[in-house]
Coordinates of C-alpha atoms in Angstrom, one line a residue:
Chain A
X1 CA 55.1 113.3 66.6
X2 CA 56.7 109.9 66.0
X3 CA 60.0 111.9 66.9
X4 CA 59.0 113.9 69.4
X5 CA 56.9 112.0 72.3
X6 CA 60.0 109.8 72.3
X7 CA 62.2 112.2 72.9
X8 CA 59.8 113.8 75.3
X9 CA 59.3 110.6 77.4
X10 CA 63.1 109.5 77.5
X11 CA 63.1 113.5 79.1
X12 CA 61.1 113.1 81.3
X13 CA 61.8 109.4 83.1
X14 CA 65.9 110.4 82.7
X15 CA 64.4 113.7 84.5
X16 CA 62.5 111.7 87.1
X17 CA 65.7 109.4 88.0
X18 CA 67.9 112.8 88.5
X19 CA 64.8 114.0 90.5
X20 CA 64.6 111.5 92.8
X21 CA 68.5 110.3 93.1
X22 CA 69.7 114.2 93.8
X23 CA 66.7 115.7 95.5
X24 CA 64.9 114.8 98.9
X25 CA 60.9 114.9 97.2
X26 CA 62.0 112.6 94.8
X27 CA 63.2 110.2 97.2
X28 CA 59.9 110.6 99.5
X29 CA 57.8 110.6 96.7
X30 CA 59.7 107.3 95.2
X31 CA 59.2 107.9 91.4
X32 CA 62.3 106.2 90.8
X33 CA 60.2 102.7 92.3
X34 CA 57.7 103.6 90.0
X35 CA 59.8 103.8 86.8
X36 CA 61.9 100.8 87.6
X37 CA 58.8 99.0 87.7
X38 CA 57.6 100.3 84.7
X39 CA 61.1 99.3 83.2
X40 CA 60.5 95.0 84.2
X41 CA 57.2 95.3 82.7
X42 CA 58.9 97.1 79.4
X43 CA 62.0 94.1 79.3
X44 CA 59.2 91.6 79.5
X45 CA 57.7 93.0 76.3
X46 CA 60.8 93.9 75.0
X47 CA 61.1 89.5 74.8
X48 CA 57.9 89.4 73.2
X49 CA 58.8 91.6 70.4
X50 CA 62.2 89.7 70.3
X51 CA 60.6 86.6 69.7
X52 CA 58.5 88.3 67.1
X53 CA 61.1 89.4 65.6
X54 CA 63.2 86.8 65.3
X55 CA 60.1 84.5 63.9
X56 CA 59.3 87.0 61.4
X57 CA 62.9 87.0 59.8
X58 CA 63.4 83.5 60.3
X59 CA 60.2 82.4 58.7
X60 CA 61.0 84.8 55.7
X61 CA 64.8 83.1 55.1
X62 CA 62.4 79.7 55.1
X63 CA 59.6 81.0 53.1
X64 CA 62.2 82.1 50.2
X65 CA 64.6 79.8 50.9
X66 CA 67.7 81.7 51.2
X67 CA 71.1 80.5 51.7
X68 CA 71.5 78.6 54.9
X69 CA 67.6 78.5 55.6
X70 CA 67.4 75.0 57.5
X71 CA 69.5 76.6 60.5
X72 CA 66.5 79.1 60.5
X73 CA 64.4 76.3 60.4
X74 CA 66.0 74.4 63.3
X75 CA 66.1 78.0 65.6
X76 CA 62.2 78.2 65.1
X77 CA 61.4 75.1 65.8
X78 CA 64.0 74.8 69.6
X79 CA 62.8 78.0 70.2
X80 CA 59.0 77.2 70.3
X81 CA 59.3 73.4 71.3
X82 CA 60.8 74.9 74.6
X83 CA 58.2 77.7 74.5
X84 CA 55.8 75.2 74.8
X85 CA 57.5 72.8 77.2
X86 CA 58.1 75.5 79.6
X87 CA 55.1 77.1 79.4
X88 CA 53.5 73.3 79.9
X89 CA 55.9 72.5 82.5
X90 CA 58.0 75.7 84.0
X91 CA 61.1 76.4 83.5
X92 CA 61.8 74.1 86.7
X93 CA 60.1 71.3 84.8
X94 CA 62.0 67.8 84.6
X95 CA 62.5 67.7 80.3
X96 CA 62.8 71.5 80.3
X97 CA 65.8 71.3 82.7
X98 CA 67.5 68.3 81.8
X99 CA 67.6 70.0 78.3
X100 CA 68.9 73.0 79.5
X101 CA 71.5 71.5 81.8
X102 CA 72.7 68.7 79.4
X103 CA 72.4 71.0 76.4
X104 CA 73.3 74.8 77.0
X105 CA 76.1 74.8 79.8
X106 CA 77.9 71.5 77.9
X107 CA 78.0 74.1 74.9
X108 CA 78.6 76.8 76.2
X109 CA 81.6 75.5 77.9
X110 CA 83.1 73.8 74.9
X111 CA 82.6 76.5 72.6
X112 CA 84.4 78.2 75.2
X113 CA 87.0 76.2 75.4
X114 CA 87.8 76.2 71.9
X115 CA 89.5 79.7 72.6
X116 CA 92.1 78.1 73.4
X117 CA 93.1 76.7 70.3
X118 CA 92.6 79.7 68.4
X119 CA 95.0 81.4 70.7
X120 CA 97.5 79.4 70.0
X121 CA 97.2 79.8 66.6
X122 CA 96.6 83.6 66.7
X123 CA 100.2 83.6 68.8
X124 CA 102.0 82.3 66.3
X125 CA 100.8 84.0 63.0
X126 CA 99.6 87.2 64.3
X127 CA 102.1 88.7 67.3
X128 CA 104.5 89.8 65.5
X129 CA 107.2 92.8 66.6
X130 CA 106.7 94.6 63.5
X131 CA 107.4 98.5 65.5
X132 CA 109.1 99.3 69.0
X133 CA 105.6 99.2 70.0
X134 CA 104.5 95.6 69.6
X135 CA 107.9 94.6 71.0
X136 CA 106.8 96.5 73.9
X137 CA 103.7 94.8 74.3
X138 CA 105.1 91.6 73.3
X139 CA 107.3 91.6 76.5
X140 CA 104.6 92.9 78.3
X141 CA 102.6 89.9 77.7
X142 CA 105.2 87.1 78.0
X143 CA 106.1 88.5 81.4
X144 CA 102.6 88.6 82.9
X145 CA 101.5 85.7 80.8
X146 CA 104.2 83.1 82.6
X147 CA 104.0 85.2 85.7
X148 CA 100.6 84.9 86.7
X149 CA 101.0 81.4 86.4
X150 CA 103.2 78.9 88.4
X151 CA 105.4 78.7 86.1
X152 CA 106.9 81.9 86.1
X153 CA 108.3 81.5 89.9
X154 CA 109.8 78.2 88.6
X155 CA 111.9 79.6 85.8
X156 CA 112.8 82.3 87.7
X157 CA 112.4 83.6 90.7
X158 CA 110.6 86.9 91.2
X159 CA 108.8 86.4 88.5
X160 CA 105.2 86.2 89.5
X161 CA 106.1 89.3 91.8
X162 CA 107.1 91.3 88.8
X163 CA 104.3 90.2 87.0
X164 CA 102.1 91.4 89.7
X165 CA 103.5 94.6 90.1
X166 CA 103.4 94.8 86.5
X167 CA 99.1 94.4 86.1
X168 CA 99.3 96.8 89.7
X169 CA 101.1 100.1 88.9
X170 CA 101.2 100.6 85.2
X171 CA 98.3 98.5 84.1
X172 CA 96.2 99.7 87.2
X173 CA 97.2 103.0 86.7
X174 CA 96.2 103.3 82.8
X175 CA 93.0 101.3 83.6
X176 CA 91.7 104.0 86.2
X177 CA 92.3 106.7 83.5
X178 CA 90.2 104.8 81.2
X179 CA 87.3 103.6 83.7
X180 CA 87.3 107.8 84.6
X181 CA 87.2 108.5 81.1
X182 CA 84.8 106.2 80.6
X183 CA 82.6 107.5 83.0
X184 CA 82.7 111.2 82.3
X185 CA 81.7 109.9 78.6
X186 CA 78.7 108.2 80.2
X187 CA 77.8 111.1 81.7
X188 CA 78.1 112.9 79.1
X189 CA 75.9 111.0 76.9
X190 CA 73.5 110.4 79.4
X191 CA 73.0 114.8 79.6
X192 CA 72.8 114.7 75.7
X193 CA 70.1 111.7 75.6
X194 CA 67.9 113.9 78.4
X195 CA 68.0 117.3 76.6
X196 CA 67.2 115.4 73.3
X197 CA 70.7 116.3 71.5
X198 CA 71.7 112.5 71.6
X199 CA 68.7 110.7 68.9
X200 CA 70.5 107.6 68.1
X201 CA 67.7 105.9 69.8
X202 CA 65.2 107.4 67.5
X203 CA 66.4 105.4 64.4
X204 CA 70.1 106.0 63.8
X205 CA 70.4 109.7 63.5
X206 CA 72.6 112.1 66.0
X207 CA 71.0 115.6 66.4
X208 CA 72.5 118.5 68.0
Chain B
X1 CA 122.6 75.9 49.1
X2 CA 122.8 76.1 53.2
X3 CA 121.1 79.2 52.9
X4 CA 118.3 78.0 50.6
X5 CA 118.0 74.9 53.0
X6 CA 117.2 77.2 56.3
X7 CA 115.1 79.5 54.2
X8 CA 113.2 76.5 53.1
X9 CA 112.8 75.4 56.6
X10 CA 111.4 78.5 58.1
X11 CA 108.7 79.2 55.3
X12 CA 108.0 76.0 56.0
X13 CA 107.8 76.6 59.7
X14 CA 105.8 80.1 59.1
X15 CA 103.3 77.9 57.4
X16 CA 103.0 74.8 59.6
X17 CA 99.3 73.9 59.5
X18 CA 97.4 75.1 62.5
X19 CA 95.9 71.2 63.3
X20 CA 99.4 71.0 64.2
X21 CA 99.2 73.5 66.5
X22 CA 96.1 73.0 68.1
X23 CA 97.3 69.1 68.4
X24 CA 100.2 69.8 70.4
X25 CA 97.9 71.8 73.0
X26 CA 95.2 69.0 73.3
X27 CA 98.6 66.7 73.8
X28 CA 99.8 68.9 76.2
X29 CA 96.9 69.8 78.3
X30 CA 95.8 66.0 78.4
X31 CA 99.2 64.3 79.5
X32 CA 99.1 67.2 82.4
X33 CA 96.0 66.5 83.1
X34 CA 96.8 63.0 83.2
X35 CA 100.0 63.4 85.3
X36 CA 100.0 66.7 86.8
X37 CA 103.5 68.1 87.9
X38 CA 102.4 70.1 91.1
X39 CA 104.1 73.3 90.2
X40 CA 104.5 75.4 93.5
X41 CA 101.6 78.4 93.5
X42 CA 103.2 81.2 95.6
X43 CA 100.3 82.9 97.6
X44 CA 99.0 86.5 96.4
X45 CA 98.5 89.1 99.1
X46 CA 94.9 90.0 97.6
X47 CA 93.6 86.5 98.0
X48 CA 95.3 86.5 101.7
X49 CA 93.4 89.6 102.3
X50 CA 90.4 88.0 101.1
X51 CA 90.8 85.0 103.4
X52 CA 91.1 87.2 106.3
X53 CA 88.2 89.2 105.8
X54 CA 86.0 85.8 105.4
X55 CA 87.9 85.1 108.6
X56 CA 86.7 88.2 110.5
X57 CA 82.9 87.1 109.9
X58 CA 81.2 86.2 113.0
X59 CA 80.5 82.9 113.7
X60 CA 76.6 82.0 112.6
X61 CA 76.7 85.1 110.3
X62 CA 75.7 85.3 107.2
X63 CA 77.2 85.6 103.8
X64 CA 76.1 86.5 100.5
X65 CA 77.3 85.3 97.3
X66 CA 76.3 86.3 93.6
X67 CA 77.5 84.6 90.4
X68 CA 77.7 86.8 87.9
X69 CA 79.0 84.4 85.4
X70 CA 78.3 81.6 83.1
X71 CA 79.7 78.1 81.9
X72 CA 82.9 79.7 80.1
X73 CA 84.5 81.4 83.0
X74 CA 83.6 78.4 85.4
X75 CA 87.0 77.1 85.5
X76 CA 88.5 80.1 86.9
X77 CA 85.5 81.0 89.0
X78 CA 84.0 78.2 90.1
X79 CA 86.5 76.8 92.1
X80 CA 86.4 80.5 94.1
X81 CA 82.7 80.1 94.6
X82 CA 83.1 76.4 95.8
X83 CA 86.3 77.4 97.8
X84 CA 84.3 80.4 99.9
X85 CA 81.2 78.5 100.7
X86 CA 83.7 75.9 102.1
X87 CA 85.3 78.7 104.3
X88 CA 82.1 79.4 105.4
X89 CA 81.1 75.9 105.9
X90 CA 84.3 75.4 107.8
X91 CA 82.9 79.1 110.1
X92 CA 79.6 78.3 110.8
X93 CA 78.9 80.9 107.9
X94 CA 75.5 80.6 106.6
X95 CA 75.6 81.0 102.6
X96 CA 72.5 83.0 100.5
X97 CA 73.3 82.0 96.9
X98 CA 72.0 84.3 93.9
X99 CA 72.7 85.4 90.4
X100 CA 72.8 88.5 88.6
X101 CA 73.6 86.2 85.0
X102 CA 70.8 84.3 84.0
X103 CA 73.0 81.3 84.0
X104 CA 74.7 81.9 87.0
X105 CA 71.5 80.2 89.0
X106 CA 73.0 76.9 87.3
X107 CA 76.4 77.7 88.3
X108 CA 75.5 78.3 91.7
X109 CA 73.7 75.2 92.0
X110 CA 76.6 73.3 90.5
X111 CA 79.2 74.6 93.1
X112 CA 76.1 73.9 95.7
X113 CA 76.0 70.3 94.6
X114 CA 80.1 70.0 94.5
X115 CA 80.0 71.1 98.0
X116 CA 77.5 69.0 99.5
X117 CA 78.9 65.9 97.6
X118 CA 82.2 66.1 100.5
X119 CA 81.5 64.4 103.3
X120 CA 82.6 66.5 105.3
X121 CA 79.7 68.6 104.3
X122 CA 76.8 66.3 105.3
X123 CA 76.1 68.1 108.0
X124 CA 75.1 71.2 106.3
X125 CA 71.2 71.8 105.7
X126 CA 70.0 73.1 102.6
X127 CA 67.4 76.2 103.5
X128 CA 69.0 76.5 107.4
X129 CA 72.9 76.6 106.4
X130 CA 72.4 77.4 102.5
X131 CA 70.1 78.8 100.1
X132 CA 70.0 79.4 96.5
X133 CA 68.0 82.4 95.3
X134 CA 68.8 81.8 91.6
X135 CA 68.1 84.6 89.0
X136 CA 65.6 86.6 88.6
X137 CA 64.3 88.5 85.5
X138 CA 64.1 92.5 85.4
X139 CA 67.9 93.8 85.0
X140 CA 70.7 93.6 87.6
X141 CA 69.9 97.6 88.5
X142 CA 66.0 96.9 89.5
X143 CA 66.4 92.9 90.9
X144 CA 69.4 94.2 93.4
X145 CA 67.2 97.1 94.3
X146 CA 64.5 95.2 95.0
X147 CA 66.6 93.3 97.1
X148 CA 67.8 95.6 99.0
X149 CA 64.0 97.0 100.4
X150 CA 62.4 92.9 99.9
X151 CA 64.3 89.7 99.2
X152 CA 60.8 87.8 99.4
X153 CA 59.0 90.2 97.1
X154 CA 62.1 90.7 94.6
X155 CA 62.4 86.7 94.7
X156 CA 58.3 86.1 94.6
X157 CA 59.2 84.1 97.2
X158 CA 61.1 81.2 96.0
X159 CA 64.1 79.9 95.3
X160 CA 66.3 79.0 92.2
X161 CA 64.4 75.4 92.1
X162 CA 60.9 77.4 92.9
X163 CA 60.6 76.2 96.4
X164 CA 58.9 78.5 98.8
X165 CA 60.6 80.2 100.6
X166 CA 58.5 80.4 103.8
X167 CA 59.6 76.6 103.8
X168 CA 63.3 77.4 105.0
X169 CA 64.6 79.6 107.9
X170 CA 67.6 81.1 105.8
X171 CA 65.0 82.1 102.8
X172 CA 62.5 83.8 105.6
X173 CA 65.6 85.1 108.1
X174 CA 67.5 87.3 105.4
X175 CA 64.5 89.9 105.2
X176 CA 66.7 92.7 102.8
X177 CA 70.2 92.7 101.3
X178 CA 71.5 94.9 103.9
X179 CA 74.1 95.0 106.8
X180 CA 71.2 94.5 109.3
X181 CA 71.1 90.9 107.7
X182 CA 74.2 90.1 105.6
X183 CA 77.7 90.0 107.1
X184 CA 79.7 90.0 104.0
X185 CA 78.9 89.8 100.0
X186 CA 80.8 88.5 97.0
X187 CA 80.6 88.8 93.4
X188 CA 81.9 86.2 91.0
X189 CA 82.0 88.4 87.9
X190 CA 83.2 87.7 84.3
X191 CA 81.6 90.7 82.6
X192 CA 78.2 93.1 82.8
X193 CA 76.4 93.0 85.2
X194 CA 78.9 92.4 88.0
X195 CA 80.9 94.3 90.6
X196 CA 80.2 97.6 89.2
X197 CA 76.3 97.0 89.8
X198 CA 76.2 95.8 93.1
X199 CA 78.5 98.2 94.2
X200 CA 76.3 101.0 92.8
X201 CA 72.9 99.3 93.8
X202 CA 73.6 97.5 97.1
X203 CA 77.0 98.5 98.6
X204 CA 77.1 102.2 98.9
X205 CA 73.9 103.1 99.2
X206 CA 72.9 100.1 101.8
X207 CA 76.8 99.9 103.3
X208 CA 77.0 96.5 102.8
X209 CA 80.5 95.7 101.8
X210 CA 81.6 93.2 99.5
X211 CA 84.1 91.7 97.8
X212 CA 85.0 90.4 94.3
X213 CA 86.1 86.9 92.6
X214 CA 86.5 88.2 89.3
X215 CA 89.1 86.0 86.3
X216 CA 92.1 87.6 85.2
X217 CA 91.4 89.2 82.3
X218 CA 89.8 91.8 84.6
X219 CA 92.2 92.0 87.5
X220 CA 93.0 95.5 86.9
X221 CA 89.9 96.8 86.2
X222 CA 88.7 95.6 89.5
X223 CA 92.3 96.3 91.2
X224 CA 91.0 99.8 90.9
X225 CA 88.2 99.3 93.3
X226 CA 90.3 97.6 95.6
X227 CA 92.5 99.8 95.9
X228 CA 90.1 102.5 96.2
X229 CA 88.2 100.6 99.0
X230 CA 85.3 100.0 97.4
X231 CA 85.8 96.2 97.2
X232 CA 86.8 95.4 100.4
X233 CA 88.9 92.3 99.0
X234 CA 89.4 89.9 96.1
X235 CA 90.4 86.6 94.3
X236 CA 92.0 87.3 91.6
X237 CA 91.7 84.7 88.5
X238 CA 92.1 81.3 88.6
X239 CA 95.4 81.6 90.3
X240 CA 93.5 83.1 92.7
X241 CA 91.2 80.3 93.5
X242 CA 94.0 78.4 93.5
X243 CA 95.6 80.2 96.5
X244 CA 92.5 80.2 98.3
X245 CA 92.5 76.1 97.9
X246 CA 95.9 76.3 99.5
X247 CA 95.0 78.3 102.3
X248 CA 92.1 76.5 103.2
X249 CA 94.6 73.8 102.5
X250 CA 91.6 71.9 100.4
X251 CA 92.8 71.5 97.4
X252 CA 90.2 71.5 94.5
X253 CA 89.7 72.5 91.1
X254 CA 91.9 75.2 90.6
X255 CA 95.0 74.2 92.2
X256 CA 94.6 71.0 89.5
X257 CA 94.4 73.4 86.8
X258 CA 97.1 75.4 87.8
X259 CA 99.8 72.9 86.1
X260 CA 97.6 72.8 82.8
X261 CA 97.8 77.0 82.6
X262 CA 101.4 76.7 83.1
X263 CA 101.8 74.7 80.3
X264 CA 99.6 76.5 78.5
X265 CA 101.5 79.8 79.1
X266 CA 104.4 78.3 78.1
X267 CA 103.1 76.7 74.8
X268 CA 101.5 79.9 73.9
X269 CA 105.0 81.9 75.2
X270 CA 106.8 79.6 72.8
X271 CA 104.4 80.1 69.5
X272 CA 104.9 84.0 69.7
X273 CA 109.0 83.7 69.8
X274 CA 108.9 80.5 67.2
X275 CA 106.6 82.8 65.3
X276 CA 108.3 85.5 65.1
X277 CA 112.0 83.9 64.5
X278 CA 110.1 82.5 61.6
X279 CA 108.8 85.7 60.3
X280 CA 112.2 87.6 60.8
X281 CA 113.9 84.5 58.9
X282 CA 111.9 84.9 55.3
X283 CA 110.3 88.6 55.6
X284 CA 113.2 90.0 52.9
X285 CA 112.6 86.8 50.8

């Protein structure tokens, strides 16, 4: 039974959005409503059991202190002080958004930015033309690299033009192909997960 | 012994320490930044066609804008999001702000706040010209929905700083995320959700068209929809904001940054020939 109501329910609801996306009492009858509101309050419990989660394996690495257990200790503690403070204040609260604002998009910008050094250290001890390939690509990239910047038109130009006409035809071309594929995969998957051949979801097995 | 010396030099060369490296970038980028060149930036015939269609809205029409995106692709797309509310400004465009990234309320509200700050801007009223719906929780496919039937309901009627919205004539006046009450939508996108989901979810089955401000990592990807039709127009990286600065001939931004990512280019151009001279040189030792 632990196997098979699962199953049964991801059959029906994927069922119920075929039903009411391809066929007219589906529509009228607005199951479709109905299940996506099901699915905001699922997410919100889905964060619960997130939070849960995350306490329980944190406050193990703690409890026994493994390797590296303070940064567990410093996640548990930011993510209930701002439990609290929210929940005291609102998200919208003074403290609750300075911290946010002066905290998460300052980090998330400079971590970020550090890309770019690791870029230019990737560039120089990784791209190398080892087959006819990589030389390939490695033109490939130099060309639309300086061409989609200014530069480009300065040293030469044309430049940006061929750079542009380059990420157009070919790229374009070989990027539809794979968002087609792509989807016919989704597709695909998505008829296995409704006739129950696809389990994944079940705990890591694929039937069928 | 001349042999020996250049061998030396390019094992030497294959393992310079990578402080080095990343020094001479921070050099690079500040002294540009410092004293920018102003490179020439040639302008792309997407990010005219995107120009033109902002051009085409009515005046006192409305446009809708969604950032999809968070701090690390501000550079190249906050400058676009900055850049069209100015057009807008500049049309008598009224601008409804929202975000399908939970982040993107902030980012919104940043290129909000960057906008109002020019004077030449004062005039605009926040809730009559401009309103910023922020994020809501519940997955891009069920919030955009819900938008497209309610905006008060899907919003529970307030905005990103929970204001009501019965306070302000844009928040009440936009009744549904639909053609019947939005000109013209745009997506600032840097990954999932983005383009894709409001095209699925609110373009084709509402009609509304939109448009796309996505960086350039993903200028093909969403070249494909343009070309198709789908996305009626769009920026295209931060070159792209760039252009659009030009056009509106207010520079910002991106047109600054424009000198820093040619000299970044040509750093990076540089590394992968050095690098591999260097590798050819010793790989028989």
């Amino acid at each position: 039974m632990r196997k098979e109501l699962p199953l049964l329910l991801t059959t029906v609801f994927g069922l119920i959005v075929v039903f009411s996306k391809w066929f007219y009492l589906g529509e009228v009858w607005g199951l479709h409503d109905i299940a996506e509101s099901w699915v905001l309050i699922s997410q919100g419990f889905a964060v619960a059991i997130g939070a849960a989660s995350l306490t329980r394996i944190h406050g193990r690495n703690i409890q026994r202190r493994r390797e590296d257990w303070p940064y567990s200790l410093v996640l548990l503690v930011c993510m209930y002080f701002y439990i609290i403070l929210t929940l005291y204040q609102t998200v919208e609260g003074t403290e609750a958004r300075w911290i946010y604002d002066a905290y998460i998009t300052p980090v998330g910008s400079a971590l970020f930015g550090t890309i770019a050094f690791y870029i230019t250290s990737a560039a120089y001890r990784v791209f190398r033309v080892r087959t006819r390939e990589a030389t390939v690509l490695m033109i490939f990239a130099v060309v639309t690299m300086l061409g989609m910047a200014p530069i480009g038109d300065v040293m030469i130009s044309g430049w940006g033009d061929l750079a542009r006409w380059l990420q157009d035809v070919p790229v374009g071309a070989v990027t539809r192909g794979i968002l087609i594929a792509g989807y016919i995969g989704a597709l695909a998957t998505g008829m296995r997960i409704v006739l129950g051949l696809e389990r994944a979801h079940l705990g890591g097995f694929t039937g069928g | 012994m001349e042999r020996d010396n250049e061998q030396t030099f390019w094992h030497k060369m294959l393992a310079i320490d990578r402080r080095i490296l990343y020094s001479i970038i921070f050099v690079f980028v500040a002294y540009i930044v410092l004293f920018p060149i102003g490179l020439p930036v040639p302008i792309s015939a997407h990010t005219e066609n995107f120009y033109s269609t902002v051009e085409a809205i009515p005046e006192g029409g409305i446009i809708w804008l969604d950032c999809a995106f968070q701090e690390g692709s501000w550079g190249e797309l906050g400058p676009m999001v900055e850049a069209t509310m100015r057009h807008s400004f500049n049309n008598n465009i009224r601008v409804v702000l929202s975000a399908m990234w939970e982040l993107g309320g902030r980012m919104a509200a940043f290129a909000l706040d960057n906008v109002l700050e020019d004077p030449a801007y004062e005039w605009v009223e926040y809730g009559e010209d401009v309103i910023n719906l922020g994020f809501r929780p519940g997955g891009a496919a069920a919030v955009l929905r819900g938008a497209t039937r309610d905006v008060y309901e899907t919003y529970a009627g307030v905005d990103h700083d929970g204001n009501p919205l019965d306070d302000y004539t844009l928040g009440m006046e936009v009744e549904r995320l639909h053609p019947d009450y939005v000109d013209f939508s745009v997506v600032y996108e840097s990954g999932s959700p983005g383009g894709q989901d409001w095209l699925q979810y609110v373009t084709e089955p509402t009609g509304l068209p939109m448009g796309i401000g996505i960086i350039a990592m993903s200028i093909p990807s969403a070249a494909a929809f343009v070309d198709a039709g789908q996305y009626e127009a769009m920026i295209p990286g931060g070159t792209g904001a760039a252009e659009y600065e030009l056009l509106l001939d207010q520079p910002g931004e991106a047109l600054a940054a424009q000198d820093v990512l040619s000299v970044g280019m040509l750093y990076v151009t540089l590394l992968i020939i050095l690098g591999n001279i260097a590798w050819v040189a010793t790989k028989d030792d």
